[in-house]
Amino acid sequence: MAVPVVTDATPMDADVMLDSADASVAPSDAGGAAPHDGPAQHTPSPRESAKLPTAQTDPPGPPTASAPESPALDFTALPRALESAYSAYDVDAAIRPTRIAVSEVWRRRAQPALLAAPTESTMGASEQAREKQKAFDLLDALSRSGALAFEAASLHVLVAATHQFDRSLMGTVISDSVNPIEKLERSSLIIASTIHDAPPTALLHGEHRERVSKFSAGALLIKATPLAASHK
């Protein structure tokens, strides 16, 4: 880290005065010196040299503390944080983690040029492996094998959860006399507060807080901190 060094740049004007009595001119040798066409040079005496001001530099101060970097977000810890929030606030135990399985054949939509029309193609296992290797080769070239950092990047992480009811939709409304929308609102608040690391009250508009507090998730709205932070 570069530490700035401040140089004293105070002008030396009328406050610096030389005593004329201390100024002396060295006499010429007996044999005489050759005439000098240029301006006369003045050799200061030891006393005058002691009074001549010299440029002073302030000693370097202590290194300034840089702003603390925000901790990196560990996406692999999100499932565990969600499980802790489910256990604490999902009183119905209706939220279930969901595993997503992709198909073997992918559909690719790409543009060969910026102004060209997008084209679609299918990709099997071999094409997927080849395109994945090309993407990592491009990242390796742009970052010079990791020596350069990316100032901005976009990363998409998909975490799925399922709210499961014991009955069908009509059975939940008629037989259990339960509004499924209220249950889903509570589940959404639990997940959103954990993902966005924000208190539940900050995720609702003011006109909806009273209704959600009364019917959906009253226990959640009294939390002033994110749900994930209260279980770390």
mmCIF file with all atom_site columns, N, CA and C in Angstrom, residues 68-127:
data_model
loop_
_atom_site.group_PDB
_atom_site.id
_atom_site.type_symbol
_atom_site.label_atom_id
_atom_site.label_alt_id
_atom_site.label_comp_id
_atom_site.label_asym_id
_atom_site.label_entity_id
_atom_site.label_seq_id
_atom_site.pdbx_PDB_ins_code
_atom_site.Cartn_x
_atom_site.Cartn_y
_atom_site.Cartn_z
_atom_site.occupancy
_atom_site.B_iso_or_equiv
_atom_site.pdbx_formal_charge
_atom_site.auth_seq_id
_atom_site.auth_comp_id
_atom_site.auth_asym_id
_atom_site.auth_atom_id
_atom_site.pdbx_PDB_model_num
ATOM 1   N N  . PRO A 1 68  ? -12.615 -2.013  5.122   1.00 0.00 ? 68  PRO A N  1
ATOM 2   C CA . PRO A 1 68  ? -12.683 -3.476  5.172   1.00 0.00 ? 68  PRO A CA 1
ATOM 3   C C  . PRO A 1 68  ? -13.489 -4.029  4.017   1.00 0.00 ? 68  PRO A C  1
ATOM 4   N N  . GLU A 1 69  ? -12.965 -5.085  3.439   1.00 0.00 ? 69  GLU A N  1
ATOM 5   C CA . GLU A 1 69  ? -13.663 -5.720  2.334   1.00 0.00 ? 69  GLU A CA 1
ATOM 6   C C  . GLU A 1 69  ? -14.845 -6.533  2.847   1.00 0.00 ? 69  GLU A C  1
ATOM 7   N N  . SER A 1 70  ? -15.910 -6.494  2.075   1.00 0.00 ? 70  SER A N  1
ATOM 8   C CA . SER A 1 70  ? -17.076 -7.272  2.467   1.00 0.00 ? 70  SER A CA 1
ATOM 9   C C  . SER A 1 70  ? -16.759 -8.755  2.341   1.00 0.00 ? 70  SER A C  1
ATOM 10  N N  . PRO A 1 71  ? -17.208 -9.542  3.287   1.00 0.00 ? 71  PRO A N  1
ATOM 11  C CA . PRO A 1 71  ? -16.907 -10.975 3.214   1.00 0.00 ? 71  PRO A CA 1
ATOM 12  C C  . PRO A 1 71  ? -17.553 -11.608 1.993   1.00 0.00 ? 71  PRO A C  1
ATOM 13  N N  . ALA A 1 72  ? -16.856 -12.565 1.431   1.00 0.00 ? 72  ALA A N  1
ATOM 14  C CA . ALA A 1 72  ? -17.367 -13.260 0.254   1.00 0.00 ? 72  ALA A CA 1
ATOM 15  C C  . ALA A 1 72  ? -18.566 -14.118 0.639   1.00 0.00 ? 72  ALA A C  1
ATOM 16  N N  . LEU A 1 73  ? -19.529 -14.158 -0.260  1.00 0.00 ? 73  LEU A N  1
ATOM 17  C CA . LEU A 1 73  ? -20.739 -14.937 -0.021  1.00 0.00 ? 73  LEU A CA 1
ATOM 18  C C  . LEU A 1 73  ? -20.489 -16.381 -0.435  1.00 0.00 ? 73  LEU A C  1
ATOM 19  N N  . ASP A 1 74  ? -20.666 -17.289 0.502   1.00 0.00 ? 74  ASP A N  1
ATOM 20  C CA . ASP A 1 74  ? -20.480 -18.709 0.239   1.00 0.00 ? 74  ASP A CA 1
ATOM 21  C C  . ASP A 1 74  ? -21.825 -19.298 -0.176  1.00 0.00 ? 74  ASP A C  1
ATOM 22  N N  . PHE A 1 75  ? -21.980 -19.541 -1.460  1.00 0.00 ? 75  PHE A N  1
ATOM 23  C CA . PHE A 1 75  ? -23.254 -20.054 -1.953  1.00 0.00 ? 75  PHE A CA 1
ATOM 24  C C  . PHE A 1 75  ? -23.503 -21.485 -1.498  1.00 0.00 ? 75  PHE A C  1
ATOM 25  N N  . THR A 1 76  ? -22.455 -22.214 -1.194  1.00 0.00 ? 76  THR A N  1
ATOM 26  C CA . THR A 1 76  ? -22.656 -23.591 -0.735  1.00 0.00 ? 76  THR A CA 1
ATOM 27  C C  . THR A 1 76  ? -23.259 -23.646 0.659   1.00 0.00 ? 76  THR A C  1
ATOM 28  N N  . ALA A 1 77  ? -23.228 -22.523 1.398   1.00 0.00 ? 77  ALA A N  1
ATOM 29  C CA . ALA A 1 77  ? -23.817 -22.500 2.738   1.00 0.00 ? 77  ALA A CA 1
ATOM 30  C C  . ALA A 1 77  ? -25.296 -22.135 2.729   1.00 0.00 ? 77  ALA A C  1
ATOM 31  N N  . LEU A 1 78  ? -25.835 -21.745 1.572   1.00 0.00 ? 78  LEU A N  1
ATOM 32  C CA . LEU A 1 78  ? -27.241 -21.350 1.509   1.00 0.00 ? 78  LEU A CA 1
ATOM 33  C C  . LEU A 1 78  ? -28.196 -22.492 1.856   1.00 0.00 ? 78  LEU A C  1
ATOM 34  N N  . PRO A 1 79  ? -28.011 -23.700 1.356   1.00 0.00 ? 79  PRO A N  1
ATOM 35  C CA . PRO A 1 79  ? -28.952 -24.770 1.742   1.00 0.00 ? 79  PRO A CA 1
ATOM 36  C C  . PRO A 1 79  ? -28.999 -25.013 3.242   1.00 0.00 ? 79  PRO A C  1
ATOM 37  N N  . ARG A 1 80  ? -27.859 -24.966 3.906   1.00 0.00 ? 80  ARG A N  1
ATOM 38  C CA . ARG A 1 80  ? -27.854 -25.173 5.358   1.00 0.00 ? 80  ARG A CA 1
ATOM 39  C C  . ARG A 1 80  ? -28.552 -24.027 6.074   1.00 0.00 ? 80  ARG A C  1
ATOM 40  N N  . ALA A 1 81  ? -28.332 -22.777 5.603   1.00 0.00 ? 81  ALA A N  1
ATOM 41  C CA . ALA A 1 81  ? -29.012 -21.635 6.218   1.00 0.00 ? 81  ALA A CA 1
ATOM 42  C C  . ALA A 1 81  ? -30.518 -21.717 6.014   1.00 0.00 ? 81  ALA A C  1
ATOM 43  N N  . LEU A 1 82  ? -30.943 -22.157 4.854   1.00 0.00 ? 82  LEU A N  1
ATOM 44  C CA . LEU A 1 82  ? -32.375 -22.312 4.609   1.00 0.00 ? 82  LEU A CA 1
ATOM 45  C C  . LEU A 1 82  ? -32.976 -23.392 5.501   1.00 0.00 ? 82  LEU A C  1
ATOM 46  N N  . GLU A 1 83  ? -32.267 -24.493 5.680   1.00 0.00 ? 83  GLU A N  1
ATOM 47  C CA . GLU A 1 83  ? -32.768 -25.558 6.549   1.00 0.00 ? 83  GLU A CA 1
ATOM 48  C C  . GLU A 1 83  ? -32.936 -25.064 7.983   1.00 0.00 ? 83  GLU A C  1
ATOM 49  N N  . SER A 1 84  ? -31.991 -24.252 8.466   1.00 0.00 ? 84  SER A N  1
ATOM 50  C CA . SER A 1 84  ? -32.110 -23.704 9.822   1.00 0.00 ? 84  SER A CA 1
ATOM 51  C C  . SER A 1 84  ? -33.313 -22.781 9.941   1.00 0.00 ? 84  SER A C  1
ATOM 52  N N  . ALA A 1 85  ? -33.549 -21.955 8.908   1.00 0.00 ? 85  ALA A N  1
ATOM 53  C CA . ALA A 1 85  ? -34.706 -21.057 8.934   1.00 0.00 ? 85  ALA A CA 1
ATOM 54  C C  . ALA A 1 85  ? -36.009 -21.838 8.854   1.00 0.00 ? 85  ALA A C  1
ATOM 55  N N  . TYR A 1 86  ? -36.043 -22.907 8.061   1.00 0.00 ? 86  TYR A N  1
ATOM 56  C CA . TYR A 1 86  ? -37.256 -23.727 7.990   1.00 0.00 ? 86  TYR A CA 1
ATOM 57  C C  . TYR A 1 86  ? -37.576 -24.344 9.347   1.00 0.00 ? 86  TYR A C  1
ATOM 58  N N  . SER A 1 87  ? -36.567 -24.874 10.006  1.00 0.00 ? 87  SER A N  1
ATOM 59  C CA . SER A 1 87  ? -36.794 -25.541 11.294  1.00 0.00 ? 87  SER A CA 1
ATOM 60  C C  . SER A 1 87  ? -37.280 -24.569 12.360  1.00 0.00 ? 87  SER A C  1
ATOM 61  N N  . ALA A 1 88  ? -36.862 -23.311 12.268  1.00 0.00 ? 88  ALA A N  1
ATOM 62  C CA . ALA A 1 88  ? -37.207 -22.349 13.311  1.00 0.00 ? 88  ALA A CA 1
ATOM 63  C C  . ALA A 1 88  ? -38.547 -21.663 13.072  1.00 0.00 ? 88  ALA A C  1
ATOM 64  N N  . TYR A 1 89  ? -38.912 -21.399 11.820  1.00 0.00 ? 89  TYR A N  1
ATOM 65  C CA . TYR A 1 89  ? -40.064 -20.539 11.552  1.00 0.00 ? 89  TYR A CA 1
ATOM 66  C C  . TYR A 1 89  ? -41.177 -21.212 10.752  1.00 0.00 ? 89  TYR A C  1
ATOM 67  N N  . ASP A 1 90  ? -40.929 -22.349 10.146  1.00 0.00 ? 90  ASP A N  1
ATOM 68  C CA . ASP A 1 90  ? -41.983 -23.052 9.416   1.00 0.00 ? 90  ASP A CA 1
ATOM 69  C C  . ASP A 1 90  ? -42.689 -23.996 10.385  1.00 0.00 ? 90  ASP A C  1
ATOM 70  N N  . VAL A 1 91  ? -43.688 -23.476 11.078  1.00 0.00 ? 91  VAL A N  1
ATOM 71  C CA . VAL A 1 91  ? -44.352 -24.258 12.125  1.00 0.00 ? 91  VAL A CA 1
ATOM 72  C C  . VAL A 1 91  ? -45.138 -25.428 11.541  1.00 0.00 ? 91  VAL A C  1
ATOM 73  N N  . ASP A 1 92  ? -45.527 -25.345 10.283  1.00 0.00 ? 92  ASP A N  1
ATOM 74  C CA . ASP A 1 92  ? -46.269 -26.437 9.652   1.00 0.00 ? 92  ASP A CA 1
ATOM 75  C C  . ASP A 1 92  ? -45.357 -27.488 9.027   1.00 0.00 ? 92  ASP A C  1
ATOM 76  N N  . ALA A 1 93  ? -44.055 -27.224 8.995   1.00 0.00 ? 93  ALA A N  1
ATOM 77  C CA . ALA A 1 93  ? -43.098 -28.141 8.353   1.00 0.00 ? 93  ALA A CA 1
ATOM 78  C C  . ALA A 1 93  ? -43.537 -28.488 6.937   1.00 0.00 ? 93  ALA A C  1
ATOM 79  N N  . ALA A 1 94  ? -43.931 -27.454 6.198   1.00 0.00 ? 94  ALA A N  1
ATOM 80  C CA . ALA A 1 94  ? -44.459 -27.675 4.849   1.00 0.00 ? 94  ALA A CA 1
ATOM 81  C C  . ALA A 1 94  ? -43.425 -27.430 3.757   1.00 0.00 ? 94  ALA A C  1
ATOM 82  N N  . ILE A 1 95  ? -42.314 -26.767 4.079   1.00 0.00 ? 95  ILE A N  1
ATOM 83  C CA . ILE A 1 95  ? -41.306 -26.462 3.067   1.00 0.00 ? 95  ILE A CA 1
ATOM 84  C C  . ILE A 1 95  ? -40.338 -27.633 2.959   1.00 0.00 ? 95  ILE A C  1
ATOM 85  N N  . ARG A 1 96  ? -40.119 -28.076 1.754   1.00 0.00 ? 96  ARG A N  1
ATOM 86  C CA . ARG A 1 96  ? -39.219 -29.194 1.500   1.00 0.00 ? 96  ARG A CA 1
ATOM 87  C C  . ARG A 1 96  ? -38.139 -28.757 0.500   1.00 0.00 ? 96  ARG A C  1
ATOM 88  N N  . PRO A 1 97  ? -36.891 -29.100 0.757   1.00 0.00 ? 97  PRO A N  1
ATOM 89  C CA . PRO A 1 97  ? -35.858 -28.824 -0.255  1.00 0.00 ? 97  PRO A CA 1
ATOM 90  C C  . PRO A 1 97  ? -36.108 -29.650 -1.502  1.00 0.00 ? 97  PRO A C  1
ATOM 91  N N  . THR A 1 98  ? -35.808 -29.071 -2.634  1.00 0.00 ? 98  THR A N  1
ATOM 92  C CA . THR A 1 98  ? -36.117 -29.703 -3.914  1.00 0.00 ? 98  THR A CA 1
ATOM 93  C C  . THR A 1 98  ? -34.846 -29.871 -4.732  1.00 0.00 ? 98  THR A C  1
ATOM 94  N N  . ARG A 1 99  ? -34.663 -31.042 -5.260  1.00 0.00 ? 99  ARG A N  1
ATOM 95  C CA . ARG A 1 99  ? -33.523 -31.319 -6.125  1.00 0.00 ? 99  ARG A CA 1
ATOM 96  C C  . ARG A 1 99  ? -33.961 -31.190 -7.577  1.00 0.00 ? 99  ARG A C  1
ATOM 97  N N  . ILE A 1 100 ? -33.167 -30.475 -8.353  1.00 0.00 ? 100 ILE A N  1
ATOM 98  C CA . ILE A 1 100 ? -33.475 -30.229 -9.759  1.00 0.00 ? 100 ILE A CA 1
ATOM 99  C C  . ILE A 1 100 ? -32.582 -31.123 -10.614 1.00 0.00 ? 100 ILE A C  1
ATOM 100 N N  . ALA A 1 101 ? -33.191 -31.891 -11.476 1.00 0.00 ? 101 ALA A N  1
ATOM 101 C CA . ALA A 1 101 ? -32.462 -32.756 -12.401 1.00 0.00 ? 101 ALA A CA 1
ATOM 102 C C  . ALA A 1 101 ? -32.662 -32.231 -13.817 1.00 0.00 ? 101 ALA A C  1
ATOM 103 N N  . VAL A 1 102 ? -31.573 -31.937 -14.492 1.00 0.00 ? 102 VAL A N  1
ATOM 104 C CA . VAL A 1 102 ? -31.646 -31.417 -15.859 1.00 0.00 ? 102 VAL A CA 1
ATOM 105 C C  . VAL A 1 102 ? -31.687 -32.583 -16.833 1.00 0.00 ? 102 VAL A C  1
ATOM 106 N N  . SER A 1 103 ? -32.232 -32.321 -17.995 1.00 0.00 ? 103 SER A N  1
ATOM 107 C CA . SER A 1 103 ? -32.321 -33.364 -19.018 1.00 0.00 ? 103 SER A CA 1
ATOM 108 C C  . SER A 1 103 ? -30.960 -33.571 -19.679 1.00 0.00 ? 103 SER A C  1
ATOM 109 N N  . GLU A 1 104 ? -30.830 -34.662 -20.367 1.00 0.00 ? 104 GLU A N  1
ATOM 110 C CA . GLU A 1 104 ? -29.561 -34.974 -21.016 1.00 0.00 ? 104 GLU A CA 1
ATOM 111 C C  . GLU A 1 104 ? -29.323 -34.118 -22.251 1.00 0.00 ? 104 GLU A C  1
ATOM 112 N N  . VAL A 1 105 ? -30.380 -33.700 -22.903 1.00 0.00 ? 105 VAL A N  1
ATOM 113 C CA . VAL A 1 105 ? -30.264 -32.868 -24.101 1.00 0.00 ? 105 VAL A CA 1
ATOM 114 C C  . VAL A 1 105 ? -30.676 -31.448 -23.748 1.00 0.00 ? 105 VAL A C  1
ATOM 115 N N  . TRP A 1 106 ? -29.799 -30.495 -24.058 1.00 0.00 ? 106 TRP A N  1
ATOM 116 C CA . TRP A 1 106 ? -30.066 -29.084 -23.782 1.00 0.00 ? 106 TRP A CA 1
ATOM 117 C C  . TRP A 1 106 ? -30.405 -28.369 -25.083 1.00 0.00 ? 106 TRP A C  1
ATOM 118 N N  . ARG A 1 107 ? -31.133 -27.275 -24.933 1.00 0.00 ? 107 ARG A N  1
ATOM 119 C CA . ARG A 1 107 ? -31.448 -26.425 -26.072 1.00 0.00 ? 107 ARG A CA 1
ATOM 120 C C  . ARG A 1 107 ? -30.664 -25.123 -25.928 1.00 0.00 ? 107 ARG A C  1
ATOM 121 N N  . ARG A 1 108 ? -29.907 -24.810 -26.930 1.00 0.00 ? 108 ARG A N  1
ATOM 122 C CA . ARG A 1 108 ? -29.048 -23.624 -26.907 1.00 0.00 ? 108 ARG A CA 1
ATOM 123 C C  . ARG A 1 108 ? -29.617 -22.554 -27.825 1.00 0.00 ? 108 ARG A C  1
ATOM 124 N N  . ARG A 1 109 ? -29.673 -21.343 -27.311 1.00 0.00 ? 109 ARG A N  1
ATOM 125 C CA . ARG A 1 109 ? -30.136 -20.188 -28.083 1.00 0.00 ? 109 ARG A CA 1
ATOM 126 C C  . ARG A 1 109 ? -29.003 -19.168 -28.072 1.00 0.00 ? 109 ARG A C  1
ATOM 127 N N  . ALA A 1 110 ? -28.470 -18.841 -29.222 1.00 0.00 ? 110 ALA A N  1
ATOM 128 C CA . ALA A 1 110 ? -27.296 -17.976 -29.307 1.00 0.00 ? 110 ALA A CA 1
ATOM 129 C C  . ALA A 1 110 ? -27.396 -17.087 -30.531 1.00 0.00 ? 110 ALA A C  1
ATOM 130 N N  . GLN A 1 111 ? -26.567 -16.020 -30.531 1.00 0.00 ? 111 GLN A N  1
ATOM 131 C CA . GLN A 1 111 ? -26.472 -15.095 -31.653 1.00 0.00 ? 111 GLN A CA 1
ATOM 132 C C  . GLN A 1 111 ? -25.061 -15.164 -32.215 1.00 0.00 ? 111 GLN A C  1
ATOM 133 N N  . PRO A 1 112 ? -24.885 -15.509 -33.458 1.00 0.00 ? 112 PRO A N  1
ATOM 134 C CA . PRO A 1 112 ? -23.535 -15.543 -34.031 1.00 0.00 ? 112 PRO A CA 1
ATOM 135 C C  . PRO A 1 112 ? -22.886 -14.172 -34.117 1.00 0.00 ? 112 PRO A C  1
ATOM 136 N N  . ALA A 1 113 ? -23.677 -13.113 -34.163 1.00 0.00 ? 113 ALA A N  1
ATOM 137 C CA . ALA A 1 113 ? -23.173 -11.738 -34.179 1.00 0.00 ? 113 ALA A CA 1
ATOM 138 C C  . ALA A 1 113 ? -24.136 -10.867 -33.396 1.00 0.00 ? 113 ALA A C  1
ATOM 139 N N  . LEU A 1 114 ? -23.680 -9.648  -33.086 1.00 0.00 ? 114 LEU A N  1
ATOM 140 C CA . LEU A 1 114 ? -24.491 -8.778  -32.245 1.00 0.00 ? 114 LEU A CA 1
ATOM 141 C C  . LEU A 1 114 ? -25.819 -8.425  -32.894 1.00 0.00 ? 114 LEU A C  1
ATOM 142 N N  . LEU A 1 115 ? -25.815 -8.163  -34.184 1.00 0.00 ? 115 LEU A N  1
ATOM 143 C CA . LEU A 1 115 ? -27.029 -7.764  -34.896 1.00 0.00 ? 115 LEU A CA 1
ATOM 144 C C  . LEU A 1 115 ? -27.680 -8.922  -35.638 1.00 0.00 ? 115 LEU A C  1
ATOM 145 N N  . ALA A 1 116 ? -27.136 -10.106 -35.504 1.00 0.00 ? 116 ALA A N  1
ATOM 146 C CA . ALA A 1 116 ? -27.705 -11.257 -36.207 1.00 0.00 ? 116 ALA A CA 1
ATOM 147 C C  . ALA A 1 116 ? -28.891 -11.808 -35.442 1.00 0.00 ? 116 ALA A C  1
ATOM 148 N N  . ALA A 1 117 ? -29.718 -12.521 -36.147 1.00 0.00 ? 117 ALA A N  1
ATOM 149 C CA . ALA A 1 117 ? -30.887 -13.134 -35.516 1.00 0.00 ? 117 ALA A CA 1
ATOM 150 C C  . ALA A 1 117 ? -30.450 -14.327 -34.672 1.00 0.00 ? 117 ALA A C  1
ATOM 151 N N  . PRO A 1 118 ? -31.066 -14.526 -33.513 1.00 0.00 ? 118 PRO A N  1
ATOM 152 C CA . PRO A 1 118 ? -30.681 -15.672 -32.678 1.00 0.00 ? 118 PRO A CA 1
ATOM 153 C C  . PRO A 1 118 ? -31.062 -16.991 -33.328 1.00 0.00 ? 118 PRO A C  1
ATOM 154 N N  . THR A 1 119 ? -30.237 -17.975 -33.076 1.00 0.00 ? 119 THR A N  1
ATOM 155 C CA . THR A 1 119 ? -30.471 -19.313 -33.603 1.00 0.00 ? 119 THR A CA 1
ATOM 156 C C  . THR A 1 119 ? -30.568 -20.303 -32.456 1.00 0.00 ? 119 THR A C  1
ATOM 157 N N  . GLU A 1 120 ? -31.281 -21.400 -32.690 1.00 0.00 ? 120 GLU A N  1
ATOM 158 C CA . GLU A 1 120 ? -31.450 -22.443 -31.688 1.00 0.00 ? 120 GLU A CA 1
ATOM 159 C C  . GLU A 1 120 ? -30.840 -23.744 -32.190 1.00 0.00 ? 120 GLU A C  1
ATOM 160 N N  . SER A 1 121 ? -30.260 -24.480 -31.248 1.00 0.00 ? 121 SER A N  1
ATOM 161 C CA . SER A 1 121 ? -29.678 -25.776 -31.576 1.00 0.00 ? 121 SER A CA 1
ATOM 162 C C  . SER A 1 121 ? -29.760 -26.660 -30.346 1.00 0.00 ? 121 SER A C  1
ATOM 163 N N  . THR A 1 122 ? -29.650 -27.953 -30.551 1.00 0.00 ? 122 THR A N  1
ATOM 164 C CA . THR A 1 122 ? -29.665 -28.911 -29.451 1.00 0.00 ? 122 THR A CA 1
ATOM 165 C C  . THR A 1 122 ? -28.238 -29.354 -29.156 1.00 0.00 ? 122 THR A C  1
ATOM 166 N N  . MET A 1 123 ? -27.999 -29.645 -27.889 1.00 0.00 ? 123 MET A N  1
ATOM 167 C CA . MET A 1 123 ? -26.663 -30.028 -27.443 1.00 0.00 ? 123 MET A CA 1
ATOM 168 C C  . MET A 1 123 ? -26.760 -31.312 -26.639 1.00 0.00 ? 123 MET A C  1
ATOM 169 N N  . GLY A 1 124 ? -26.029 -32.310 -27.073 1.00 0.00 ? 124 GLY A N  1
ATOM 170 C CA . GLY A 1 124 ? -25.942 -33.551 -26.332 1.00 0.00 ? 124 GLY A CA 1
ATOM 171 C C  . GLY A 1 124 ? -24.831 -33.507 -25.299 1.00 0.00 ? 124 GLY A C  1
ATOM 172 N N  . ALA A 1 125 ? -24.482 -34.659 -24.759 1.00 0.00 ? 125 ALA A N  1
ATOM 173 C CA . ALA A 1 125 ? -23.469 -34.708 -23.702 1.00 0.00 ? 125 ALA A CA 1
ATOM 174 C C  . ALA A 1 125 ? -22.109 -34.256 -24.207 1.00 0.00 ? 125 ALA A C  1
ATOM 175 N N  . SER A 1 126 ? -21.719 -34.684 -25.403 1.00 0.00 ? 126 SER A N  1
ATOM 176 C CA . SER A 1 126 ? -20.409 -34.303 -25.935 1.00 0.00 ? 126 SER A CA 1
ATOM 177 C C  . SER A 1 126 ? -20.348 -32.815 -26.257 1.00 0.00 ? 126 SER A C  1
ATOM 178 N N  . GLU A 1 127 ? -21.430 -32.267 -26.823 1.00 0.00 ? 127 GLU A N  1
ATOM 179 C CA . GLU A 1 127 ? -21.454 -30.824 -27.111 1.00 0.00 ? 127 GLU A CA 1
ATOM 180 C C  . GLU A 1 127 ? -21.427 -30.000 -25.828 1.00 0.00 ? 127 GLU A C  1
#
